[in-house]
mmCIF file of C-alpha atoms in Angstrom:
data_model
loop_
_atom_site.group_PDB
_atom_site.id
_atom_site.type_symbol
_atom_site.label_atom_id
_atom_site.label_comp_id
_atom_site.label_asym_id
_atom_site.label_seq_id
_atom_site.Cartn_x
_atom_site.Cartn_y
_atom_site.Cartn_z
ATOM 1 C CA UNK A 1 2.925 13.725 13.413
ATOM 2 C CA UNK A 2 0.577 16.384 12.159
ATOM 3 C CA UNK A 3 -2.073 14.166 12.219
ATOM 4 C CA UNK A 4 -1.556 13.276 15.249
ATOM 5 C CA UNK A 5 -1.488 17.200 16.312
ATOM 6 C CA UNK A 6 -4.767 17.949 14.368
ATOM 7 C CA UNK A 7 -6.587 15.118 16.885
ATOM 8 C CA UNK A 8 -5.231 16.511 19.862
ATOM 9 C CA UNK A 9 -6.561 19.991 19.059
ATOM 10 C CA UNK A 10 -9.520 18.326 17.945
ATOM 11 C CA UNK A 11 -9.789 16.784 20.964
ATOM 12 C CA UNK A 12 -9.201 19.288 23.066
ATOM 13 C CA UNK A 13 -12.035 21.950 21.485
ATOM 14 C CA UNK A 14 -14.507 19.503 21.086
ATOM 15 C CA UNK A 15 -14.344 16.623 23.707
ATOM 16 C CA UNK A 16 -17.754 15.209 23.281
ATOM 17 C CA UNK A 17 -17.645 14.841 19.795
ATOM 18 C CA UNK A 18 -17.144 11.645 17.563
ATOM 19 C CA UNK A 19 -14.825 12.934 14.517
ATOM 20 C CA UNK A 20 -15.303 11.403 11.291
ATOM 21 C CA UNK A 21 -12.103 12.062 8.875
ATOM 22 C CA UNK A 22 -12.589 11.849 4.949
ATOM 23 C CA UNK A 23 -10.113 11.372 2.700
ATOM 24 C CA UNK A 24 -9.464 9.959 -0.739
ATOM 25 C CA UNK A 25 -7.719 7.107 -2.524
ATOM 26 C CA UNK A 26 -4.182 7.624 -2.722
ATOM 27 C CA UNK A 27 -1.137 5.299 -2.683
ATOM 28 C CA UNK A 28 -0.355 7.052 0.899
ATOM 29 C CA UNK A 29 -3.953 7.183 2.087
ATOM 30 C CA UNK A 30 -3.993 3.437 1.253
ATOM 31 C CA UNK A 31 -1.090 2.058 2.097
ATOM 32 C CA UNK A 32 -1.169 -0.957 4.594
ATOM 33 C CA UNK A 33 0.360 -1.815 8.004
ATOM 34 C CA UNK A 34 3.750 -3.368 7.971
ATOM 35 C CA UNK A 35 2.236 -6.918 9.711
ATOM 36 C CA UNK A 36 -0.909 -6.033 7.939
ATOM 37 C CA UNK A 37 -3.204 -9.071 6.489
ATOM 38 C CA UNK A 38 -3.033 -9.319 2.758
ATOM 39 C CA UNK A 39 -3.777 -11.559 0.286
ATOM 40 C CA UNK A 40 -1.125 -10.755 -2.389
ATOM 41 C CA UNK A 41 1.603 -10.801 0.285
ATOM 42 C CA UNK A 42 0.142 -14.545 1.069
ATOM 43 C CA UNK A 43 1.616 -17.830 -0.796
ATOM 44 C CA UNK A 44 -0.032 -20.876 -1.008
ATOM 45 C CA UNK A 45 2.667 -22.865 1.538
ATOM 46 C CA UNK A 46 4.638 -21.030 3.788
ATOM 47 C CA UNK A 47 7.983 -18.410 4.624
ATOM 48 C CA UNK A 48 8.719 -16.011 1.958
ATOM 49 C CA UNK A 49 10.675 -12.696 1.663
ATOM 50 C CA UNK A 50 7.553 -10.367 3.117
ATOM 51 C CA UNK A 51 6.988 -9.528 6.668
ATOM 52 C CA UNK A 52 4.760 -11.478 9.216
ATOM 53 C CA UNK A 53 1.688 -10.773 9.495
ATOM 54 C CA UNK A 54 -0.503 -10.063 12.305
ATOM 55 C CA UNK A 55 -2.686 -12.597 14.281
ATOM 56 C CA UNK A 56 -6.680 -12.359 13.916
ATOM 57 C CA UNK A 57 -9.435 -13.304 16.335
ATOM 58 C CA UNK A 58 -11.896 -15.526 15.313
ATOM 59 C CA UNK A 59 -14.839 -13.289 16.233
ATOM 60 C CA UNK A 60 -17.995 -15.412 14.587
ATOM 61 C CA UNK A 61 -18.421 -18.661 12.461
ATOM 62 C CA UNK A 62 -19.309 -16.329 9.194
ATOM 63 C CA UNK A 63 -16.520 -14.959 7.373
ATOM 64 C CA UNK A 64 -14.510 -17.492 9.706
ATOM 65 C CA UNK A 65 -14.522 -20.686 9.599
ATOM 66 C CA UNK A 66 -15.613 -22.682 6.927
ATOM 67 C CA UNK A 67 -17.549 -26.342 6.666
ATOM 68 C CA UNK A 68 -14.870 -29.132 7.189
ATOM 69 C CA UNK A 69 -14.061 -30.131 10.677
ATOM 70 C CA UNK A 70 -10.881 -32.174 12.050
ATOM 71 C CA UNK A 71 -8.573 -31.982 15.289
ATOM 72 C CA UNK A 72 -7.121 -28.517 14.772
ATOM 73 C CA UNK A 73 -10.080 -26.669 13.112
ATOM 74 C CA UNK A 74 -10.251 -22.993 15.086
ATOM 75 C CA UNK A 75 -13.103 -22.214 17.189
ATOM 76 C CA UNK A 76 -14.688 -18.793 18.265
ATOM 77 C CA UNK A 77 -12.841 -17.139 20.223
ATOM 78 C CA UNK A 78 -9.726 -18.705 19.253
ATOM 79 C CA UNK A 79 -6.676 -16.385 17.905
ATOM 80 C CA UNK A 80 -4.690 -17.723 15.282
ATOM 81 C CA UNK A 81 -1.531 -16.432 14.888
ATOM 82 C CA UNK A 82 -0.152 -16.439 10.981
ATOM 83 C CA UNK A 83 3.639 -17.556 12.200
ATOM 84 C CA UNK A 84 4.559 -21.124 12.813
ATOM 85 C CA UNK A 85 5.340 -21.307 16.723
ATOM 86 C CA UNK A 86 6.821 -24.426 18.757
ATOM 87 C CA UNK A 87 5.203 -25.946 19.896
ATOM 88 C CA UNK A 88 3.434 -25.973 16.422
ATOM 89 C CA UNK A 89 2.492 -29.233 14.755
ATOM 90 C CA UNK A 90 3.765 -27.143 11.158
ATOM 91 C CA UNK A 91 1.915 -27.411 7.981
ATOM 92 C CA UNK A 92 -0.836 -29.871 7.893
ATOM 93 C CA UNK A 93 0.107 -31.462 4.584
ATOM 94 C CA UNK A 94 3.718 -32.586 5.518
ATOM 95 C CA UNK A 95 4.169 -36.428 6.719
ATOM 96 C CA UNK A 96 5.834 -36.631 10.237
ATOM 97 C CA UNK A 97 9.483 -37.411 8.808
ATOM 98 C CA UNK A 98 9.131 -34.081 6.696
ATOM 99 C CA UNK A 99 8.226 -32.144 9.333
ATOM 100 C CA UNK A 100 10.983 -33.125 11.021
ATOM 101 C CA UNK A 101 13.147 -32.618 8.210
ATOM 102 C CA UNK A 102 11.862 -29.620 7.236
ATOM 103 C CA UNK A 103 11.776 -28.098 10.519
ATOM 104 C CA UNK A 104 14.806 -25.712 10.392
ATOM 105 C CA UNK A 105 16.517 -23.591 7.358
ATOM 106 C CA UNK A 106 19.128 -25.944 4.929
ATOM 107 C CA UNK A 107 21.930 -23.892 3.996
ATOM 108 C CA UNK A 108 22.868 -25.579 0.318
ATOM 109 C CA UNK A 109 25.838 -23.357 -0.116
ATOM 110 C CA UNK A 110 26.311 -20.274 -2.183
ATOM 111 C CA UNK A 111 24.224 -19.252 -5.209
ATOM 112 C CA UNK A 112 24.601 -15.980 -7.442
ATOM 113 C CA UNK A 113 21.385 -13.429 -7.597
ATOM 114 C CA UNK A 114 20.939 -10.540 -10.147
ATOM 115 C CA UNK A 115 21.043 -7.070 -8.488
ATOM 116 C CA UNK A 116 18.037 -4.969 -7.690
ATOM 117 C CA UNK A 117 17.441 -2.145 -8.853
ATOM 118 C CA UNK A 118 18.147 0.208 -5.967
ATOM 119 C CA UNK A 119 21.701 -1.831 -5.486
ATOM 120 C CA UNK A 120 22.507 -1.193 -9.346
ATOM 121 C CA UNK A 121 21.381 2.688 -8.774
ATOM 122 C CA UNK A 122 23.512 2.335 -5.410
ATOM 123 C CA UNK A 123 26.937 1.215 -7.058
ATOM 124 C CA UNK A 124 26.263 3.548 -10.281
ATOM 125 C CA UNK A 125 26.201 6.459 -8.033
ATOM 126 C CA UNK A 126 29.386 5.445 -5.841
ATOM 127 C CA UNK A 127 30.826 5.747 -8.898
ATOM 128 C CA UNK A 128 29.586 8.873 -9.766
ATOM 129 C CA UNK A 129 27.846 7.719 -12.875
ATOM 130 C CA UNK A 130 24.172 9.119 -13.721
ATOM 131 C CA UNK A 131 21.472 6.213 -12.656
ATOM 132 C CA UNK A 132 18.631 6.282 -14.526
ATOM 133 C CA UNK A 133 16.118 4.199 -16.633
ATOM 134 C CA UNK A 134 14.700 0.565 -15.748
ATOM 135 C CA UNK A 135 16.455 -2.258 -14.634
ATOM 136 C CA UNK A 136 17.774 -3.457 -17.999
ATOM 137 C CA UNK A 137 18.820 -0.269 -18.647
ATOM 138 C CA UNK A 138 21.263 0.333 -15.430
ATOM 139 C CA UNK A 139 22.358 -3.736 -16.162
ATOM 140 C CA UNK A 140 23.927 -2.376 -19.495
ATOM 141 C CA UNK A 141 25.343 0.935 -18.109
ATOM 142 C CA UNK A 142 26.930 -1.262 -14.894
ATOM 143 C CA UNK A 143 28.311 -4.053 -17.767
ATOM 144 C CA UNK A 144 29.875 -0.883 -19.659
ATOM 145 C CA UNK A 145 31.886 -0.055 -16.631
ATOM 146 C CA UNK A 146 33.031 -2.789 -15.092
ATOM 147 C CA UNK A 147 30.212 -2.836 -12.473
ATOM 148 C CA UNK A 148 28.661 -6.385 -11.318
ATOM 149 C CA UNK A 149 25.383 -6.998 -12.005
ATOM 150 C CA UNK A 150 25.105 -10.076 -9.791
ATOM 151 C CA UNK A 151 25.938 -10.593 -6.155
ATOM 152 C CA UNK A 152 26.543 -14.012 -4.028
ATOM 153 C CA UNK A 153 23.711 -15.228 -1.821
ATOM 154 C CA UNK A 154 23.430 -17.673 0.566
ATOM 155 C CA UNK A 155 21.272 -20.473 -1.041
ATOM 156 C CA UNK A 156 18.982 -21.504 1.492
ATOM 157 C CA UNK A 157 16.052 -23.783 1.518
ATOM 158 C CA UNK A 158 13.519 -22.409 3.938
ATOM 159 C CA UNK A 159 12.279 -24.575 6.996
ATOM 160 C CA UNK A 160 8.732 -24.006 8.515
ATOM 161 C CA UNK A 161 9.576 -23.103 11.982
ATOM 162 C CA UNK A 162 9.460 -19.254 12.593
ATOM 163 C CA UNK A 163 7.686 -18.459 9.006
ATOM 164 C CA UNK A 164 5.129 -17.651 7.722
ATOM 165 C CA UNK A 165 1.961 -19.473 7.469
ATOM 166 C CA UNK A 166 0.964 -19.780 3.387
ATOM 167 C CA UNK A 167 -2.918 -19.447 2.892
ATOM 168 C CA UNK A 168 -3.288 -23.198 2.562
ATOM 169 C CA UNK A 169 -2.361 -23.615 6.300
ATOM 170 C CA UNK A 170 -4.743 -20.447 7.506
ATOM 171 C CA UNK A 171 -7.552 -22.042 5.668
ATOM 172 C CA UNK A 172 -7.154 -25.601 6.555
ATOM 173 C CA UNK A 173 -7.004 -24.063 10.491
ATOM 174 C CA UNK A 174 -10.850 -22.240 9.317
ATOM 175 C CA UNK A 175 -12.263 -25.433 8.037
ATOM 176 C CA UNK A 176 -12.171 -24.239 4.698
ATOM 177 C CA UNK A 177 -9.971 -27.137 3.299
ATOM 178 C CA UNK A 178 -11.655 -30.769 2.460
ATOM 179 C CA UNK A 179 -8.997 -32.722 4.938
ATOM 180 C CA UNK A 180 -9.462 -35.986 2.242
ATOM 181 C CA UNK A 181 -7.954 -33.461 -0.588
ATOM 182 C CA UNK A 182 -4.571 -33.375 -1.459
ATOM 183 C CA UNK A 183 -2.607 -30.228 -1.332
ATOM 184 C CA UNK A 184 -1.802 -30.008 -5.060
ATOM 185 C CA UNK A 185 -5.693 -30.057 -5.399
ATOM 186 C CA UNK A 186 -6.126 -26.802 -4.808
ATOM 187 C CA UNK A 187 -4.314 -23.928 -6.675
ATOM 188 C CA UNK A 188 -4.179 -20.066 -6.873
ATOM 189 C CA UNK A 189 -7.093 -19.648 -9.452
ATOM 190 C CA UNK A 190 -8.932 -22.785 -8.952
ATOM 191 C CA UNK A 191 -9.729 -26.067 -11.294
ATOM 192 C CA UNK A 192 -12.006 -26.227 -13.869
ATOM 193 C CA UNK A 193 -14.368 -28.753 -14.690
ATOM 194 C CA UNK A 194 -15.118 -30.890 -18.208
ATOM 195 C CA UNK A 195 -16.942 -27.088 -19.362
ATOM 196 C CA UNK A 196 -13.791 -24.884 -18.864
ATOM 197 C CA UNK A 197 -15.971 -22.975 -15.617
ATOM 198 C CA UNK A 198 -13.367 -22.560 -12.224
ATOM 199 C CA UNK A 199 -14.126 -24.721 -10.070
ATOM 200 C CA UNK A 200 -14.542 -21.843 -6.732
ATOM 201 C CA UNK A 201 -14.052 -24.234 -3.878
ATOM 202 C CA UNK A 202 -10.511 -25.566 -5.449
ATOM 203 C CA UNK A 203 -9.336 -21.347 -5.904
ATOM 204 C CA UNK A 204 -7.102 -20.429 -3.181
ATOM 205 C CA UNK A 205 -7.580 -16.853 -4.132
ATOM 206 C CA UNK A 206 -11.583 -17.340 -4.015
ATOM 207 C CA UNK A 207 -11.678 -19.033 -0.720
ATOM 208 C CA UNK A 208 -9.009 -16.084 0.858
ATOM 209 C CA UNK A 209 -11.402 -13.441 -0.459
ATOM 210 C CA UNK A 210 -13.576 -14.759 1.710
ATOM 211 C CA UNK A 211 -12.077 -14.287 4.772
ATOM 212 C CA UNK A 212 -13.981 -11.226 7.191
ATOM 213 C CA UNK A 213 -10.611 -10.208 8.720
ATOM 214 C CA UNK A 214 -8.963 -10.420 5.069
ATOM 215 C CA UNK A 215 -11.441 -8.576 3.617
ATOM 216 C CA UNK A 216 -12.036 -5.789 5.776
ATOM 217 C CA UNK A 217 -8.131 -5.198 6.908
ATOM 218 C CA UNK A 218 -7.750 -1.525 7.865
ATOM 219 C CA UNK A 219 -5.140 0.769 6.058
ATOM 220 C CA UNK A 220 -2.569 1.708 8.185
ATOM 221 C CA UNK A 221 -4.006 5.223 8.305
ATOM 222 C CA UNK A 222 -7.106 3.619 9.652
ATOM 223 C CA UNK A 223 -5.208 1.932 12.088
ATOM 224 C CA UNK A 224 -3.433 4.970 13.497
ATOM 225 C CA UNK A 225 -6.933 7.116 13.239
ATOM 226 C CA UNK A 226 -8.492 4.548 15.298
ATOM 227 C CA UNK A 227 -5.897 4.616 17.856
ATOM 228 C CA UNK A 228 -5.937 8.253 18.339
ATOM 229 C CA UNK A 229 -9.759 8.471 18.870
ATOM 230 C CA UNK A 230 -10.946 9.253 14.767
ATOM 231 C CA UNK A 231 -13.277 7.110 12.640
ATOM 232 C CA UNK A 232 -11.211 7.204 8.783
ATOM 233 C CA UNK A 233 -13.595 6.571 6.148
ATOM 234 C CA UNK A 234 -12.665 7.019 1.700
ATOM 235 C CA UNK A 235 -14.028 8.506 -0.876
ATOM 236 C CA UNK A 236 -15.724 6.880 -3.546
ATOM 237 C CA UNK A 237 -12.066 5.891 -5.893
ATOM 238 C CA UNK A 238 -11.870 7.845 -9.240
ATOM 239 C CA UNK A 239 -14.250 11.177 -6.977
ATOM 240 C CA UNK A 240 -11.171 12.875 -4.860
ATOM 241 C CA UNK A 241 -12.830 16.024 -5.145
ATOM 242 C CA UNK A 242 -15.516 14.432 -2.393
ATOM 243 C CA UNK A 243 -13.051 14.065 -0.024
ATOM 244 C CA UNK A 244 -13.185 16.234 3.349
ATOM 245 C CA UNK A 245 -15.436 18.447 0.981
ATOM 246 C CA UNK A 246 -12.443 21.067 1.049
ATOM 247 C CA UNK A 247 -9.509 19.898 0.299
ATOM 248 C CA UNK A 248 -9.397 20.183 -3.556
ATOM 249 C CA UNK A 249 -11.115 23.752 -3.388
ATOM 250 C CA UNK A 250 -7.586 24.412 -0.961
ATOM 251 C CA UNK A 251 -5.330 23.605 -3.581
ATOM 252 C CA UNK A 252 -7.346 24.999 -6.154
ATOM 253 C CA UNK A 253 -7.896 28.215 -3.812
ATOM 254 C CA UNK A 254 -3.853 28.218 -3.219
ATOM 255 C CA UNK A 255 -2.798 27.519 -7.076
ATOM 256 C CA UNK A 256 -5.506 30.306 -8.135
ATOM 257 C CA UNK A 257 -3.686 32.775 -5.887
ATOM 258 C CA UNK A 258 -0.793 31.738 -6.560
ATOM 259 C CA UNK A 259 -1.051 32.792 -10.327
ATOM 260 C CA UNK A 260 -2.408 36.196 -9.349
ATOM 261 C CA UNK A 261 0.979 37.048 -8.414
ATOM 262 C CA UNK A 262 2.859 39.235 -10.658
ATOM 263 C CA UNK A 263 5.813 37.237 -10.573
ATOM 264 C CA UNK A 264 4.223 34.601 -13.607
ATOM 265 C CA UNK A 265 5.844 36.998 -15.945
ATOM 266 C CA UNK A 266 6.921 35.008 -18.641
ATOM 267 C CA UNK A 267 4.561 32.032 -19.954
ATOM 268 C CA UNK A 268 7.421 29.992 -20.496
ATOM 269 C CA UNK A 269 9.084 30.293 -17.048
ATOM 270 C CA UNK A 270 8.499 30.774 -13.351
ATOM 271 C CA UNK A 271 10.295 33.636 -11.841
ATOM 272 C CA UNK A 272 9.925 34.366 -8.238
ATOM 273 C CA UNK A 273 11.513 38.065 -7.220
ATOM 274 C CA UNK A 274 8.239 38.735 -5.062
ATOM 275 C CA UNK A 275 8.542 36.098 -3.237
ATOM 276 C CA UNK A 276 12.230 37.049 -2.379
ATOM 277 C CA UNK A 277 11.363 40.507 -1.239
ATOM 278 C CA UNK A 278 8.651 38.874 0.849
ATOM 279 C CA UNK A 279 11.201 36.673 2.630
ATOM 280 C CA UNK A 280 13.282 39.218 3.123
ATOM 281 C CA UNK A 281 16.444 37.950 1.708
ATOM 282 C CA UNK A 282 17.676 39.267 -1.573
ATOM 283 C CA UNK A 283 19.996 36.831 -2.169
ATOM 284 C CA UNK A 284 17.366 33.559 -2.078
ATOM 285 C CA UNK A 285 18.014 32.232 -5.418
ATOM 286 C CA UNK A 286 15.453 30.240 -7.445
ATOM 287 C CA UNK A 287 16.314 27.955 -10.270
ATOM 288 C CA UNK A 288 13.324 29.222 -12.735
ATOM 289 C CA UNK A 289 10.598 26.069 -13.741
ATOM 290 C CA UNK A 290 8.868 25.483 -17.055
ATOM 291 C CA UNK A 291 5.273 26.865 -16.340
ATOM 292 C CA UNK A 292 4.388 24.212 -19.375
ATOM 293 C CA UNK A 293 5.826 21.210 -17.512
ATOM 294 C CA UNK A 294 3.439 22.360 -14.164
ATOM 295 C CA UNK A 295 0.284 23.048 -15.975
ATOM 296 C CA UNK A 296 0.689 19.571 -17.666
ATOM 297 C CA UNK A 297 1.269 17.669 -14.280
ATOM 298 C CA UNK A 298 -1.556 20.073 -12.206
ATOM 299 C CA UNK A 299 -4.207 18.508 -15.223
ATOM 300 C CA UNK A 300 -3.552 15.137 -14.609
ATOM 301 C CA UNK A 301 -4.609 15.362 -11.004
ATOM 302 C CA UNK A 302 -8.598 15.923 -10.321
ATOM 303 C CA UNK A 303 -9.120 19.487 -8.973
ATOM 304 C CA UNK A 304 -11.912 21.968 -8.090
ATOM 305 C CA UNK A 305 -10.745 24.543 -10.262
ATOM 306 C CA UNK A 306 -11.831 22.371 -13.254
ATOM 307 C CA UNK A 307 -15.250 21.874 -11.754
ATOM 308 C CA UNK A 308 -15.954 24.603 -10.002
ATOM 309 C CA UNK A 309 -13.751 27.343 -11.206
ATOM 310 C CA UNK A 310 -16.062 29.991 -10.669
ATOM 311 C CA UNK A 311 -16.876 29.398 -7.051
ATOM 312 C CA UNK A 312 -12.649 29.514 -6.662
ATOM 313 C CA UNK A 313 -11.749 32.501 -8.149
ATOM 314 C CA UNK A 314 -14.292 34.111 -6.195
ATOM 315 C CA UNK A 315 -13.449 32.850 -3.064
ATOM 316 C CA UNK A 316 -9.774 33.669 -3.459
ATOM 317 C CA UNK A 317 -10.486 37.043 -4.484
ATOM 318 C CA UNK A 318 -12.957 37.751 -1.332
ATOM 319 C CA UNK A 319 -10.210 35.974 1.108
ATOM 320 C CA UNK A 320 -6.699 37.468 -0.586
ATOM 321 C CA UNK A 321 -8.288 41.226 -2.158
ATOM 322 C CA UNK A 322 -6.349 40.662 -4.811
ATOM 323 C CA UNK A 323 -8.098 41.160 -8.809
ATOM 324 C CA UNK A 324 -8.409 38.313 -10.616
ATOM 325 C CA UNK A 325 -6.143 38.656 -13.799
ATOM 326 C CA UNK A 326 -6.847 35.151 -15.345
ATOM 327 C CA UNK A 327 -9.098 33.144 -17.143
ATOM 328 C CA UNK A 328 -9.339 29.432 -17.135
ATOM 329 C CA UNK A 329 -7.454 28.686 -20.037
#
């Protein structure tokens, strides 16, 4: 929501003006669209636990579609959707009696399934028992008290209609699949010939890579710049201090005045009395934070203040008037 705020402003003060928004690599700043394409969320046949994905255009014959032609190769222009929809012929490889076999979902009864972890952390905390550590570690604390580590599943062998389609069906719709090849002929990484060298044109994974719309997939924050009018563009990975060409002297700026407080005390702990006075509430109560255990997590991020310390302490002191009363230590 606040980016969406900052582009209507944006939008507002400067209406004839393309806006270009930089920002780095981050888990957030790269995350992907729910129905987004992606190649590790794609399996080599079809269904699977992960979310469909959207449907691409076929915009050219590069990138697109690949040499082999048959019946139900794609054409530009042509959108192919990455779900199998009646009146869909299903996957290419399956004989006419399978595909009508394997049309719908088989339920084969019941079948028991180890817990994940958020369901072992779930029940440990109903019970009011601490839930921490990795997965074998909340296993043994659930078997100490009494807790299941398993639940009951419905086993259920998947049928083709509705899913998913695997990367073997998207590429044999492109023309990148030789139709006279079987489908165990081509696996994840490719064969390799009498020399030990991958055979490329057998490697799923190769032949995916190759894909325009796979390759270029926006970021979900790409997606939602686009939509509201911005152009999002990255930073160089491992060079955050590039991004937006401000942002890391902000938080260096802010964590530089932030220390000129007189409320750093004690070296050991974080006391904030100044900052109750300034809220003006005496009884705001602040649970006091190793100083240690912040410096040690502020140095594992990339910030200004380590390259360009001078230029920060300078800045802060010209915008805040306050002396500087630290050195970078």
């Amino acid at each position: 929501f606040f980016f969406e705020d900052v582009m209507d402003v944006l939008k507002v003060l400067y209406p004839a003006i393309e806006f270009v928004l930089l920002f780095d690599h981050s888990c957030g700043h790269d995350r992907q669209r729910e129905d987004g394409l992606n190649l590790n969320k794609t399996i080599k046949g079809f269904g699977g636990a992960h979310a469909n994905q959207r449907d691409s255009t076929i915009n050219r014959k590069e990138g697109f579609l690949g040499e082999f032609d048959h019946d139900a190769k794609l054409e530009v222009g042509d959108t192919q959707s990455k779900v199998f929809t009646e009146p869909s012929s299903g996957p290419y490889w399956l004989s006419p009696d399978e595909l009508e076999n394997q049309k719908h979902d088989i339920a084969l009864g019941q079948k028991e399934k180890d817990k994940v972890k958020h369901e072992l952390i779930r029940d440990l905390r109903a019970m009011n028992i601490p839930a921490m550590g990795t997965k074998k570690d909340l296993q043994k604390l659930c078997n100490e008290h009494g807790i299941a580590t398993k639940k009951t599943v419905s086993n259920i062998k998947e049928g083709w209609l509705a899913k998913s389609k695997g990367a073997m069906q998207i590429l044999w719709e492109r023309g990148w699949i030789d139709p006279s090849k079987s489908f165990e002929y081509y696996t994840l990484d490719g064969r390799k010939d009498a020399h030990g060298n991958v055979i490329k044109a057998t490697s799923i994974k190769y032949l995916m890579k190759l894909q325009y719309d796979y390759a270029h997939e926006e970021t979900l924050l790409q997606h939602m710049g686009r939509r509201m009018g911005a152009i999002i563009d990255r930073t160089p990975k491992c060079h955050c201090e590039l991004a937006g060409e401000g942002i890391e002297y902000s938080w260096a700026c802010g964590k530089n005045k932030y220390d000129d407080y007189q409320y750093l005390a004690l070296k050991e702990k974080v006391v904030l009395p100044e900052l109750e006075s300034l809220a003006g509430n005496e009884n705001l109560s602040f649970t006091p934070v190793k100083l240690e255990k912040i410096k040690t997590a502020f140095r594992t991020h990339r910030c200004a203040m380590d390259f360009d310390y001078k230029f920060v302490t300078v800045a802060t002191r010209l915008a805040s008037a306050l002396p500087t009363t630290h050195n970078n230590d």
